[in-house]
Coordinates of C-alpha atoms in Angstrom, one line a residue:
X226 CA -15.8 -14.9 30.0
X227 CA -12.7 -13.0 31.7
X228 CA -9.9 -15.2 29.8
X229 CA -11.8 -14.6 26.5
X230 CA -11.6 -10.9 26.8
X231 CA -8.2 -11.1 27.1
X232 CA -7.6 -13.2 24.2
X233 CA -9.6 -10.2 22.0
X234 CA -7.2 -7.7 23.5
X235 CA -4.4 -9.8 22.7
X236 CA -5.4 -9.7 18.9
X237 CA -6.4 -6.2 18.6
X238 CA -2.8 -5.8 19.8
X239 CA -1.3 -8.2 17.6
X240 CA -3.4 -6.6 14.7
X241 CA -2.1 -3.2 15.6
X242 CA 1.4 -4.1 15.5
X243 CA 1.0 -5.1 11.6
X244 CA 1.7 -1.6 9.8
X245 CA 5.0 -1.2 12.0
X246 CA 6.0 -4.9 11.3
X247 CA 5.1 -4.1 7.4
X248 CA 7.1 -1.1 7.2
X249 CA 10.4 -2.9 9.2
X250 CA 10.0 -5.5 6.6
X251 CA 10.4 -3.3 3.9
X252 CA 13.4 -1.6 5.7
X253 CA 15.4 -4.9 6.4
X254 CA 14.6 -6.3 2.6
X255 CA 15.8 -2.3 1.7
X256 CA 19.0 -3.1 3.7
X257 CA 19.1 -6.6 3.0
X258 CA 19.2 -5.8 -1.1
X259 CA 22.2 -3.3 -0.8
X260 CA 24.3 -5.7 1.0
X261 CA 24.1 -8.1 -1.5
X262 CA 24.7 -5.7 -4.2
X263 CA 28.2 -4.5 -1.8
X264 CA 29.0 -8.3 -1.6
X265 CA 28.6 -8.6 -5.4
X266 CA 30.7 -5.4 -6.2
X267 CA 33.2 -6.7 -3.6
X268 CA 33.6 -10.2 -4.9
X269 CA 33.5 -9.0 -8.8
X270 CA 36.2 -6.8 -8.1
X271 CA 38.3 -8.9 -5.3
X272 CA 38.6 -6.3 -2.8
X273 CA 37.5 -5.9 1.1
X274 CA 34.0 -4.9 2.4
X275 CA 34.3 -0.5 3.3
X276 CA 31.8 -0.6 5.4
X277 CA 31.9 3.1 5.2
X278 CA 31.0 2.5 1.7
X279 CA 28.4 -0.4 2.5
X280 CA 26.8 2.6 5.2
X281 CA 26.6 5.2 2.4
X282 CA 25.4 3.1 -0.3
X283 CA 21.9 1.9 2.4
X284 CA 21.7 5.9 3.2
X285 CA 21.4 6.3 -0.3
X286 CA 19.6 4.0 -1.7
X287 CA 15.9 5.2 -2.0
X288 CA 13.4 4.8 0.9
X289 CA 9.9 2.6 0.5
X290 CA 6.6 4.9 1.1
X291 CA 5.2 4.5 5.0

């Protein structure tokens, strides 16, 4: 009975790990959408990636609701 109590602690943790996993999905497809964009520009208009540009363009690009 000892090992099965663990196993329901173990998926009440799992379970409450689920809003912070949801919410660094949304943050790396966020991330993951302006890079391509960048690579696109970059490629369109044959120059080199600014990464100082790449960094200002994900701090401006709009945030998902928590």
């Amino acid at each position: 009975m000892r090992g099965r109590r663990t196993g329901r602690k173990t998926e009440r943790e799992r379970l409450s790990t689920l809003p912070q996993l949801e919410k660094a999905s949304r943050t790396l497809a966020r991330a993951a959408k302006v890079l391509f964009e960048e690579l696109e520009l970059v490629e369109e208009h044959g120059t080199d990636l600014d990464v100082a540009v790449l960094w200002a363009a994900l701090e401006e690009s709009p945030r998902a609701p928590p």
